[in-house]
Amino acid sequence: MLENNLAFAQKLDGADPLHGMRNQFHIPRHQGHDEIYLCGNSLGLQPKRTADYVDELLKDWQQMGVKGHFAAKHSWLPYHEFLTEASAQLVGALPQEVICMNSLTVNLHLLMVSFYRPSKERYKILIEDHAFPSDHYAVESQLRFHGLDPKEALVLAKPRAGEDCLRQEDLVELIKREGKQLALVLLPGVQYYTGEVLDMAAISEAGHAVGATVGFDLAHAVGNIVLNLHDWNVDFAAWCSYKYLNSGPGSVAGAFVHEKHLGQTLPRFHGWWGQNKSIRFQMGPEFDPIPTAEAWQLSNPPILSLAAVRASLDTFMAAGGMHPLRKKSLELTGYLRWLLEQELGDAIHVLTPYEPRRHGAQLSLTVKLHGQSAKQVQQKLEDQGVTCDFREPNVMRAAPAPLYNSFEDVWRFVQILKKTAQG
Ligand SMILES: *Cc1c(COP(=O)(O)O)cnc(C)c1O
């Protein structure tokens, strides 16, 4: 039984085997106390090991110059390989299926070069209505690049009238209806606005059943929910590393290409970092692609940023990976929802689905603000040490991250929100 008091929240923290992970992060401070930071869905906090990992590289560079490519403690030439194992674990992939490179929107484009190959008969792309704008722009520009009109070739999956979230059966129905015209299904693992988790296995199956290719944007899914991309038979996926992955603003992103596509003659844009490593420095004109997802790499990567990703991945591994984190996450978010209902009742409406398998860490809510603007409420929350995402007219996204948020954070947040929303 849950209880709505501070002592109970602290008791939950005391019993939480992951509570100590919080000490591995820098928590921003507000007037001498830890902030209540519920914004890890937007920018995750900095792990304490990040500075050490980046500093090691800076020192090696100071002392070795170019020789650091080979002689650095973690040599730069294969540096991205130090990230492979943990990245593969986080997304449920084989090591050869993942690569850390570029940024998210860039990776979506590079993957669409390979996986969106429209023909006269099969040319449509399905995304969700109100997709994250960058995804929408990327997909529309791909359509135009192929001489297609988004009005005709872009299919938008919408919630039913009066509903906030997509229904699985409607998505499958839409995929079936578009059938032979559907070239690509590109959906989020977790929808950024509503926090809804989509059934990626079922969507992958439905897309393949009509002959389409299926990719996922995992920006809000990676480091948040358990993923099994390989077993779900997803064709490709991409994610950024600065939200739940805590790798710092704009840090290097990730990509997944299913094993069945590796070593195939998919069209692809090439650069020297995709070249067979044993002959890369012969600098010859023939391209012999690495037979893994590394073949999609173009440039030698930003090592300083990869160091931050490595620090983040090591922190996830120190926590035991996604399974224990997801278990705590469901408890944290469940407690948050329960407290909101207790304290704010009809003054809030939760957009995020209720069933555990249909939500991640984030709850999206609309809040009755009693005549105040969202901006005013956001400011008041910040003045009380709460960081969360609050947008006009009155939508809030609050995401307790199981790596560093506590049950006490959640309890204090609801107390402050209640007081503040009432004006
Ligand atoms: C955060 C996010 C992005 C951001 O794209 P960048 O290329 O990293 O700037 C794109 N798509 C989705 C769905 C996101 O949540």
Short mmCIF file of C-alpha atoms and ligand atoms in Angstrom, two decimals:
data_model
loop_
_atom_site.label_atom_id
_atom_site.label_comp_id
_atom_site.label_asym_id
_atom_site.label_seq_id
_atom_site.Cartn_x
_atom_site.Cartn_y
_atom_site.Cartn_z
CA MET A 1 0.00 0.00 0.00
CA LEU A 2 1.26 3.44 -0.94
CA GLU A 3 1.23 6.32 1.50
CA ASN A 4 1.22 10.02 0.84
CA ASN A 5 3.86 11.30 3.23
CA LEU A 6 7.55 12.15 3.28
CA ALA A 7 8.52 9.38 5.69
CA PHE A 8 6.99 6.78 3.39
CA ALA A 9 8.78 8.20 0.33
CA GLN A 10 12.05 8.08 2.25
CA LYS A 11 11.29 4.50 3.29
CA LEU A 12 10.90 3.57 -0.41
CA ASP A 13 14.28 5.19 -1.09
CA GLY A 14 15.83 3.25 1.77
CA ALA A 15 14.57 -0.02 0.27
CA ASP A 16 15.61 0.87 -3.28
CA PRO A 17 18.70 -1.09 -4.35
CA LEU A 18 19.47 1.59 -6.97
CA HIS A 19 19.22 4.56 -4.60
CA GLY A 20 23.03 4.79 -4.36
CA MET A 21 23.28 5.47 -8.11
CA ARG A 22 22.17 9.02 -7.40
CA ASN A 23 25.58 9.67 -5.86
CA GLN A 24 27.16 8.92 -9.22
CA PHE A 25 25.54 12.07 -10.69
CA HIS A 26 25.93 15.80 -10.33
CA ILE A 27 22.52 17.00 -9.16
CA PRO A 28 22.04 20.75 -9.79
CA ARG A 29 21.63 22.71 -6.56
CA HIS A 30 19.04 25.28 -5.59
CA GLN A 31 19.44 27.38 -2.43
CA GLY A 32 21.62 24.81 -0.72
CA HIS A 33 19.51 21.76 -1.66
CA ASP A 34 19.41 19.28 -4.54
CA GLU A 35 17.05 20.42 -7.24
CA ILE A 36 14.04 18.27 -8.01
CA TYR A 37 15.12 17.51 -11.54
CA LEU A 38 12.40 15.80 -13.59
CA CYS A 39 13.74 16.79 -16.99
CA GLY A 40 15.90 13.80 -17.89
CA ASN A 41 13.62 13.22 -20.90
CA SER A 42 15.02 16.46 -22.30
CA LEU A 43 18.58 16.62 -20.99
CA GLY A 44 19.89 13.96 -18.64
CA LEU A 45 22.18 14.92 -15.76
CA GLN A 46 25.94 14.52 -15.82
CA PRO A 47 27.47 11.33 -14.41
CA LYS A 48 30.44 12.04 -12.15
CA ARG A 49 32.72 9.79 -14.19
CA THR A 50 32.17 11.91 -17.32
CA ALA A 51 34.73 14.54 -16.30
CA ASP A 52 37.36 11.85 -15.67
CA TYR A 53 36.77 10.17 -19.02
CA VAL A 54 36.92 13.45 -20.93
CA ASP A 55 39.89 14.65 -18.89
CA GLU A 56 41.83 11.49 -19.67
CA LEU A 57 41.44 12.27 -23.37
CA LEU A 58 42.42 15.91 -22.96
CA LYS A 59 45.59 14.87 -21.09
CA ASP A 60 46.47 12.22 -23.66
CA TRP A 61 46.02 14.78 -26.42
CA GLN A 62 48.18 17.31 -24.51
CA GLN A 63 50.96 14.80 -24.02
CA MET A 64 50.85 12.73 -27.19
CA GLY A 65 49.40 14.82 -29.99
CA VAL A 66 48.68 12.64 -32.97
CA LYS A 67 50.21 9.57 -31.34
CA GLY A 68 47.13 9.40 -29.14
CA HIS A 69 45.31 7.70 -32.01
CA PHE A 70 47.28 4.58 -31.07
CA ALA A 71 49.03 5.25 -27.77
CA ALA A 72 46.28 6.82 -25.66
CA LYS A 73 45.06 4.74 -22.72
CA HIS A 74 41.81 4.35 -24.63
CA SER A 75 43.22 4.79 -28.10
CA TRP A 76 41.23 7.06 -30.35
CA LEU A 77 41.33 4.99 -33.51
CA PRO A 78 38.99 2.29 -32.19
CA TYR A 79 37.37 4.51 -29.52
CA HIS A 80 33.81 3.96 -30.77
CA GLU A 81 34.34 0.23 -30.30
CA PHE A 82 34.54 0.75 -26.51
CA LEU A 83 30.87 1.76 -26.70
CA THR A 84 29.57 -1.14 -28.75
CA GLU A 85 28.91 -3.78 -26.12
CA ALA A 86 26.92 -1.57 -23.74
CA SER A 87 25.00 0.16 -26.55
CA ALA A 88 24.01 -3.23 -27.94
CA GLN A 89 22.81 -4.33 -24.51
CA LEU A 90 20.71 -1.19 -24.01
CA VAL A 91 18.80 -1.60 -27.27
CA GLY A 92 18.71 -5.40 -27.37
CA ALA A 93 20.96 -5.80 -30.37
CA LEU A 94 23.94 -7.83 -31.49
CA PRO A 95 27.21 -5.90 -31.21
CA GLN A 96 27.59 -5.78 -34.99
CA GLU A 97 24.15 -4.13 -35.32
CA VAL A 98 24.94 -0.89 -33.44
CA ILE A 99 27.14 2.13 -34.03
CA CYS A 100 27.61 5.41 -32.13
CA MET A 101 27.93 8.21 -34.67
CA ASN A 102 26.67 11.64 -35.75
CA SER A 103 23.49 13.06 -34.28
CA LEU A 104 19.96 11.72 -34.36
CA THR A 105 18.46 13.58 -37.31
CA VAL A 106 21.60 12.95 -39.36
CA ASN A 107 21.34 9.24 -38.62
CA LEU A 108 17.67 9.19 -39.60
CA HIS A 109 18.64 10.67 -42.96
CA LEU A 110 21.55 8.28 -43.50
CA LEU A 111 19.34 5.33 -42.64
CA MET A 112 16.56 6.53 -44.94
CA VAL A 113 19.12 6.67 -47.73
CA SER A 114 19.40 2.92 -47.25
CA PHE A 115 15.89 2.02 -46.13
CA TYR A 116 13.62 4.38 -48.00
CA ARG A 117 13.83 3.35 -51.65
CA PRO A 118 10.50 4.38 -53.18
CA SER A 119 9.21 2.82 -56.38
CA LYS A 120 6.27 3.91 -58.51
CA GLU A 121 3.97 1.54 -56.65
CA ARG A 122 5.47 1.59 -53.17
CA TYR A 123 6.48 5.04 -51.99
CA LYS A 124 4.58 6.15 -48.86
CA ILE A 125 6.07 6.82 -45.44
CA LEU A 126 3.97 6.43 -42.31
CA ILE A 127 4.78 8.54 -39.24
CA GLU A 128 2.63 9.71 -36.35
CA ASP A 129 0.70 12.97 -36.44
CA HIS A 130 2.54 15.57 -34.33
CA ALA A 131 5.80 13.68 -34.59
CA PHE A 132 8.81 15.46 -33.15
CA PRO A 133 9.31 18.29 -35.65
CA SER A 134 12.80 17.24 -36.73
CA ASP A 135 11.50 13.80 -37.74
CA HIS A 136 8.64 15.36 -39.65
CA TYR A 137 10.99 17.72 -41.50
CA ALA A 138 13.45 14.90 -42.21
CA VAL A 139 10.76 12.65 -43.66
CA GLU A 140 9.16 15.38 -45.77
CA SER A 141 12.54 16.37 -47.15
CA GLN A 142 13.29 12.74 -48.02
CA LEU A 143 10.00 12.52 -49.91
CA ARG A 144 10.75 15.74 -51.82
CA PHE A 145 14.28 14.54 -52.49
CA HIS A 146 12.73 11.59 -54.31
CA GLY A 147 10.41 13.91 -56.24
CA LEU A 148 7.34 13.05 -54.17
CA ASP A 149 4.69 15.31 -52.70
CA PRO A 150 4.27 14.86 -48.93
CA LYS A 151 0.56 15.62 -49.34
CA GLU A 152 0.27 12.40 -51.28
CA ALA A 153 3.08 10.28 -49.89
CA LEU A 154 3.08 11.07 -46.17
CA VAL A 155 0.64 9.04 -44.06
CA LEU A 156 -0.06 10.37 -40.56
CA ALA A 157 -1.28 8.07 -37.80
CA LYS A 158 -3.67 9.97 -35.55
CA PRO A 159 -5.33 9.24 -32.22
CA ARG A 160 -9.12 8.81 -32.36
CA ALA A 161 -11.19 11.95 -31.85
CA GLY A 162 -11.16 12.90 -28.18
CA GLU A 163 -8.21 10.61 -27.37
CA ASP A 164 -4.61 11.56 -26.65
CA CYS A 165 -2.72 8.43 -27.67
CA LEU A 166 -2.47 6.08 -30.61
CA ARG A 167 -4.18 2.73 -30.43
CA GLN A 168 -2.20 -0.29 -31.43
CA GLU A 169 -5.09 -1.84 -33.36
CA ASP A 170 -5.59 1.42 -35.32
CA LEU A 171 -1.90 1.52 -36.26
CA VAL A 172 -1.98 -2.05 -37.52
CA GLU A 173 -5.20 -1.34 -39.42
CA LEU A 174 -3.65 1.74 -41.05
CA ILE A 175 -0.55 -0.22 -42.07
CA LYS A 176 -2.78 -2.87 -43.62
CA ARG A 177 -4.89 -0.28 -45.40
CA GLU A 178 -1.86 1.42 -46.99
CA GLY A 179 -0.55 -2.04 -47.82
CA LYS A 180 1.34 -2.27 -51.09
CA GLN A 181 1.86 1.51 -51.26
CA LEU A 182 3.65 1.64 -47.95
CA ALA A 183 7.45 1.79 -48.28
CA LEU A 184 8.46 2.79 -44.77
CA VAL A 185 6.97 2.87 -41.29
CA LEU A 186 8.96 5.27 -39.08
CA LEU A 187 7.52 5.57 -35.60
CA PRO A 188 8.80 6.45 -32.13
CA GLY A 189 9.48 3.79 -29.51
CA VAL A 190 8.16 6.27 -26.94
CA GLN A 191 6.19 9.24 -28.25
CA TYR A 192 7.92 12.40 -27.02
CA TYR A 193 4.78 14.41 -26.28
CA THR A 194 2.39 11.87 -24.75
CA GLY A 195 4.98 9.48 -23.31
CA GLU A 196 3.13 6.56 -24.95
CA VAL A 197 5.17 3.40 -25.59
CA LEU A 198 4.33 1.75 -28.90
CA ASP A 199 4.36 -2.02 -29.40
CA MET A 200 7.45 -2.15 -31.59
CA ALA A 201 7.35 -5.91 -32.11
CA ALA A 202 3.76 -5.82 -33.38
CA ILE A 203 4.39 -2.78 -35.60
CA SER A 204 7.47 -4.44 -37.06
CA GLU A 205 5.45 -7.55 -37.83
CA ALA A 206 2.55 -5.60 -39.34
CA GLY A 207 4.86 -3.48 -41.50
CA HIS A 208 6.74 -6.49 -42.79
CA ALA A 209 3.49 -8.32 -43.50
CA VAL A 210 2.62 -5.69 -46.12
CA GLY A 211 6.18 -5.56 -47.47
CA ALA A 212 7.23 -2.28 -45.86
CA THR A 213 10.47 -1.47 -44.05
CA VAL A 214 10.18 -0.61 -40.36
CA GLY A 215 12.37 1.84 -38.45
CA PHE A 216 12.09 3.43 -35.01
CA ASP A 217 13.17 6.72 -33.50
CA LEU A 218 14.26 5.78 -30.00
CA ALA A 219 15.09 9.29 -28.71
CA HIS A 220 12.69 8.86 -25.77
CA ALA A 221 12.96 5.08 -25.52
CA VAL A 222 16.66 4.35 -25.13
CA GLY A 223 17.72 4.27 -21.49
CA ASN A 224 14.03 4.45 -20.57
CA ILE A 225 12.40 1.13 -21.46
CA VAL A 226 13.64 -2.37 -22.26
CA LEU A 227 14.30 -2.77 -25.98
CA ASN A 228 14.81 -5.92 -28.04
CA LEU A 229 15.43 -4.53 -31.51
CA HIS A 230 17.06 -7.67 -32.89
CA ASP A 231 14.34 -10.07 -31.77
CA TRP A 232 11.61 -7.65 -32.82
CA ASN A 233 13.10 -7.82 -36.30
CA VAL A 234 13.24 -4.04 -36.62
CA ASP A 235 15.06 -3.00 -39.81
CA PHE A 236 16.75 0.09 -38.42
CA ALA A 237 16.63 2.54 -35.52
CA ALA A 238 18.30 5.72 -34.34
CA TRP A 239 18.52 7.55 -31.03
CA CYS A 240 20.18 10.52 -29.40
CA SER A 241 22.30 10.18 -26.27
CA TYR A 242 21.54 13.32 -24.28
CA LYS A 243 18.06 12.50 -22.92
CA TYR A 244 17.84 9.39 -20.71
CA LEU A 245 21.36 8.48 -21.83
CA ASN A 246 22.96 11.40 -19.96
CA SER A 247 25.80 11.94 -22.44
CA GLY A 248 25.60 15.72 -22.58
CA PRO A 249 24.00 18.30 -24.87
CA GLY A 250 24.27 17.37 -28.55
CA SER A 251 26.43 14.35 -27.79
CA VAL A 252 27.05 11.55 -30.30
CA ALA A 253 23.94 9.58 -31.25
CA GLY A 254 23.37 5.90 -32.03
CA ALA A 255 22.08 3.76 -34.86
CA PHE A 256 20.95 0.17 -35.33
CA VAL A 257 20.85 -1.86 -38.52
CA HIS A 258 19.44 -5.37 -38.28
CA GLU A 259 21.89 -8.19 -38.90
CA LYS A 260 19.89 -9.39 -41.90
CA HIS A 261 20.83 -6.18 -43.74
CA LEU A 262 24.53 -6.28 -42.92
CA GLY A 263 26.87 -7.26 -45.74
CA GLN A 264 24.03 -6.66 -48.20
CA THR A 265 24.27 -4.29 -51.11
CA LEU A 266 21.93 -1.67 -49.68
CA PRO A 267 22.47 1.78 -51.12
CA ARG A 268 24.39 3.83 -48.60
CA PHE A 269 26.42 7.03 -48.36
CA HIS A 270 30.07 6.23 -47.77
CA GLY A 271 33.04 7.83 -46.00
CA TRP A 272 36.43 6.60 -44.95
CA TRP A 273 35.33 5.54 -41.45
CA GLY A 274 33.11 2.91 -43.02
CA GLN A 275 36.09 1.42 -44.82
CA ASN A 276 37.61 -1.95 -43.97
CA LYS A 277 39.90 -1.14 -41.04
CA SER A 278 42.79 -3.25 -42.27
CA ILE A 279 43.13 -1.24 -45.46
CA ARG A 280 41.71 2.14 -44.42
CA PHE A 281 45.12 3.76 -44.16
CA GLN A 282 46.31 2.44 -47.48
CA MET A 283 44.16 5.34 -48.68
CA GLY A 284 43.18 3.55 -51.88
CA PRO A 285 40.12 4.44 -53.94
CA GLU A 286 38.27 1.10 -53.61
CA PHE A 287 35.68 0.97 -50.87
CA ASP A 288 35.39 -2.28 -48.97
CA PRO A 289 32.72 -1.70 -46.31
CA ILE A 290 33.10 -3.00 -42.76
CA PRO A 291 30.55 -5.84 -42.56
CA THR A 292 28.79 -4.29 -39.53
CA ALA A 293 26.73 -1.18 -38.79
CA GLU A 294 30.09 0.63 -38.73
CA ALA A 295 29.84 0.73 -42.53
CA TRP A 296 27.38 3.63 -42.11
CA GLN A 297 30.09 5.77 -40.43
CA LEU A 298 31.36 8.63 -42.54
CA SER A 299 33.94 10.58 -40.56
CA ASN A 300 36.38 9.95 -37.78
CA PRO A 301 34.19 10.69 -34.75
CA PRO A 302 34.35 13.43 -32.07
CA ILE A 303 36.28 11.53 -29.42
CA LEU A 304 35.59 13.99 -26.58
CA SER A 305 31.90 13.43 -27.04
CA LEU A 306 32.30 9.66 -27.34
CA ALA A 307 34.08 9.78 -23.97
CA ALA A 308 30.93 11.28 -22.45
CA VAL A 309 28.82 8.55 -24.04
CA ARG A 310 31.21 5.91 -22.67
CA ALA A 311 30.90 7.40 -19.18
CA SER A 312 27.14 7.27 -19.46
CA LEU A 313 27.08 3.69 -20.70
CA ASP A 314 29.40 2.60 -17.88
CA THR A 315 26.99 4.23 -15.44
CA PHE A 316 24.09 2.24 -16.91
CA MET A 317 26.14 -0.94 -16.65
CA ALA A 318 27.02 -0.09 -13.02
CA ALA A 319 23.28 0.00 -12.34
CA GLY A 320 22.88 -3.48 -13.81
CA GLY A 321 21.44 -2.42 -17.18
CA MET A 322 17.85 -1.71 -18.18
CA HIS A 323 15.96 -4.46 -16.33
CA PRO A 324 16.45 -3.22 -12.74
CA LEU A 325 16.18 0.38 -13.95
CA ARG A 326 12.87 -0.27 -15.66
CA LYS A 327 11.53 -1.98 -12.55
CA LYS A 328 12.37 1.07 -10.43
CA SER A 329 11.11 3.40 -13.16
CA LEU A 330 7.65 1.81 -13.12
CA GLU A 331 7.55 2.17 -9.33
CA LEU A 332 8.65 5.81 -9.42
CA THR A 333 6.23 6.81 -12.17
CA GLY A 334 3.46 4.75 -10.56
CA TYR A 335 4.02 6.60 -7.28
CA LEU A 336 4.02 9.93 -9.15
CA ARG A 337 0.71 9.16 -10.83
CA TRP A 338 -0.86 7.98 -7.59
CA LEU A 339 0.27 11.09 -5.69
CA LEU A 340 -0.99 13.38 -8.46
CA GLU A 341 -4.39 11.73 -8.26
CA GLN A 342 -4.39 12.01 -4.46
CA GLU A 343 -3.33 15.64 -4.33
CA LEU A 344 -4.61 17.22 -7.53
CA GLY A 345 -7.44 14.90 -8.56
CA ASP A 346 -9.62 16.61 -11.15
CA ALA A 347 -7.18 19.50 -11.52
CA ILE A 348 -4.98 17.31 -13.72
CA HIS A 349 -5.49 15.11 -16.75
CA VAL A 350 -2.81 12.53 -17.56
CA LEU A 351 -2.30 12.00 -21.30
CA THR A 352 0.12 9.11 -20.85
CA PRO A 353 -1.45 5.63 -20.92
CA TYR A 354 -2.00 3.89 -17.61
CA GLU A 355 -0.86 0.32 -18.35
CA PRO A 356 2.81 -0.22 -17.42
CA ARG A 357 3.73 -1.67 -20.81
CA ARG A 358 2.37 1.46 -22.51
CA HIS A 359 4.38 4.09 -20.62
CA GLY A 360 7.98 4.83 -19.70
CA ALA A 361 9.37 7.22 -17.10
CA GLN A 362 7.51 10.26 -18.36
CA LEU A 363 4.01 11.42 -17.46
CA SER A 364 2.48 14.12 -19.65
CA LEU A 365 -0.28 16.09 -17.96
CA THR A 366 -2.51 19.03 -18.43
CA VAL A 367 -2.92 21.02 -15.25
CA LYS A 368 -5.67 23.47 -14.22
CA LEU A 369 -3.77 26.65 -13.50
CA HIS A 370 -6.47 28.82 -11.87
CA GLY A 371 -5.93 31.80 -14.13
CA GLN A 372 -2.13 31.66 -14.19
CA SER A 373 -0.12 31.28 -17.38
CA ALA A 374 2.13 28.26 -17.93
CA LYS A 375 5.08 30.64 -17.90
CA GLN A 376 4.15 31.99 -14.47
CA VAL A 377 3.74 28.51 -13.04
CA GLN A 378 7.00 27.33 -14.60
CA GLN A 379 8.78 30.29 -12.99
CA LYS A 380 7.25 29.59 -9.59
CA LEU A 381 8.26 25.94 -9.82
CA GLU A 382 11.81 26.93 -10.72
CA ASP A 383 11.90 29.35 -7.80
CA GLN A 384 11.13 26.36 -5.59
CA GLY A 385 13.88 24.21 -7.07
CA VAL A 386 11.77 22.15 -9.50
CA THR A 387 12.97 21.62 -13.07
CA CYS A 388 10.43 20.10 -15.40
CA ASP A 389 9.08 20.81 -18.82
CA PHE A 390 6.04 23.07 -18.84
CA ARG A 391 4.53 24.33 -22.10
CA GLU A 392 1.69 26.61 -23.16
CA PRO A 393 -1.16 26.39 -22.64
CA ASN A 394 -0.82 24.08 -19.62
CA VAL A 395 1.02 20.88 -20.54
CA MET A 396 3.66 19.47 -18.30
CA ARG A 397 6.05 16.60 -18.89
CA ALA A 398 7.56 15.16 -15.72
CA ALA A 399 10.02 12.29 -16.01
CA PRO A 400 11.56 10.79 -12.89
CA ALA A 401 14.73 9.06 -14.11
CA PRO A 402 15.43 5.88 -12.15
CA LEU A 403 19.22 6.40 -12.26
CA TYR A 404 19.16 9.57 -10.17
CA ASN A 405 15.63 10.48 -9.09
CA SER A 406 14.27 9.41 -5.72
CA PHE A 407 10.82 8.69 -4.36
CA GLU A 408 11.41 11.73 -2.14
CA ASP A 409 11.88 13.87 -5.29
CA VAL A 410 8.53 12.64 -6.55
CA TRP A 411 6.75 13.29 -3.27
CA ARG A 412 8.21 16.78 -2.86
CA PHE A 413 7.40 17.61 -6.48
CA VAL A 414 3.72 16.80 -6.10
CA GLN A 415 3.50 18.89 -2.91
CA ILE A 416 5.07 21.87 -4.66
CA LEU A 417 2.99 21.46 -7.82
CA LYS A 418 -0.24 21.32 -5.81
CA LYS A 419 0.56 24.51 -3.93
CA THR A 420 1.74 26.29 -7.06
CA ALA A 421 -1.06 25.33 -9.43
CA GLN A 422 -3.65 26.54 -6.95
CA GLY A 423 -2.10 30.02 -7.22
C1 LIG B 1 15.06 14.86 -29.08
C2 LIG B 1 14.54 14.38 -30.38
C3 LIG B 1 15.16 14.74 -31.60
C4 LIG B 1 16.33 15.66 -31.62
O1 LIG B 1 17.07 15.53 -32.79
P1 LIG B 1 18.61 15.95 -32.86
O2 LIG B 1 18.99 15.55 -34.23
O3 LIG B 1 19.32 15.19 -31.77
O4 LIG B 1 18.72 17.42 -32.62
C5 LIG B 1 14.64 14.21 -32.76
N1 LIG B 1 13.56 13.39 -32.75
C6 LIG B 1 12.94 13.03 -31.61
C7 LIG B 1 11.76 12.11 -31.63
C8 LIG B 1 13.40 13.52 -30.39
O5 LIG B 1 12.78 13.20 -29.26
#
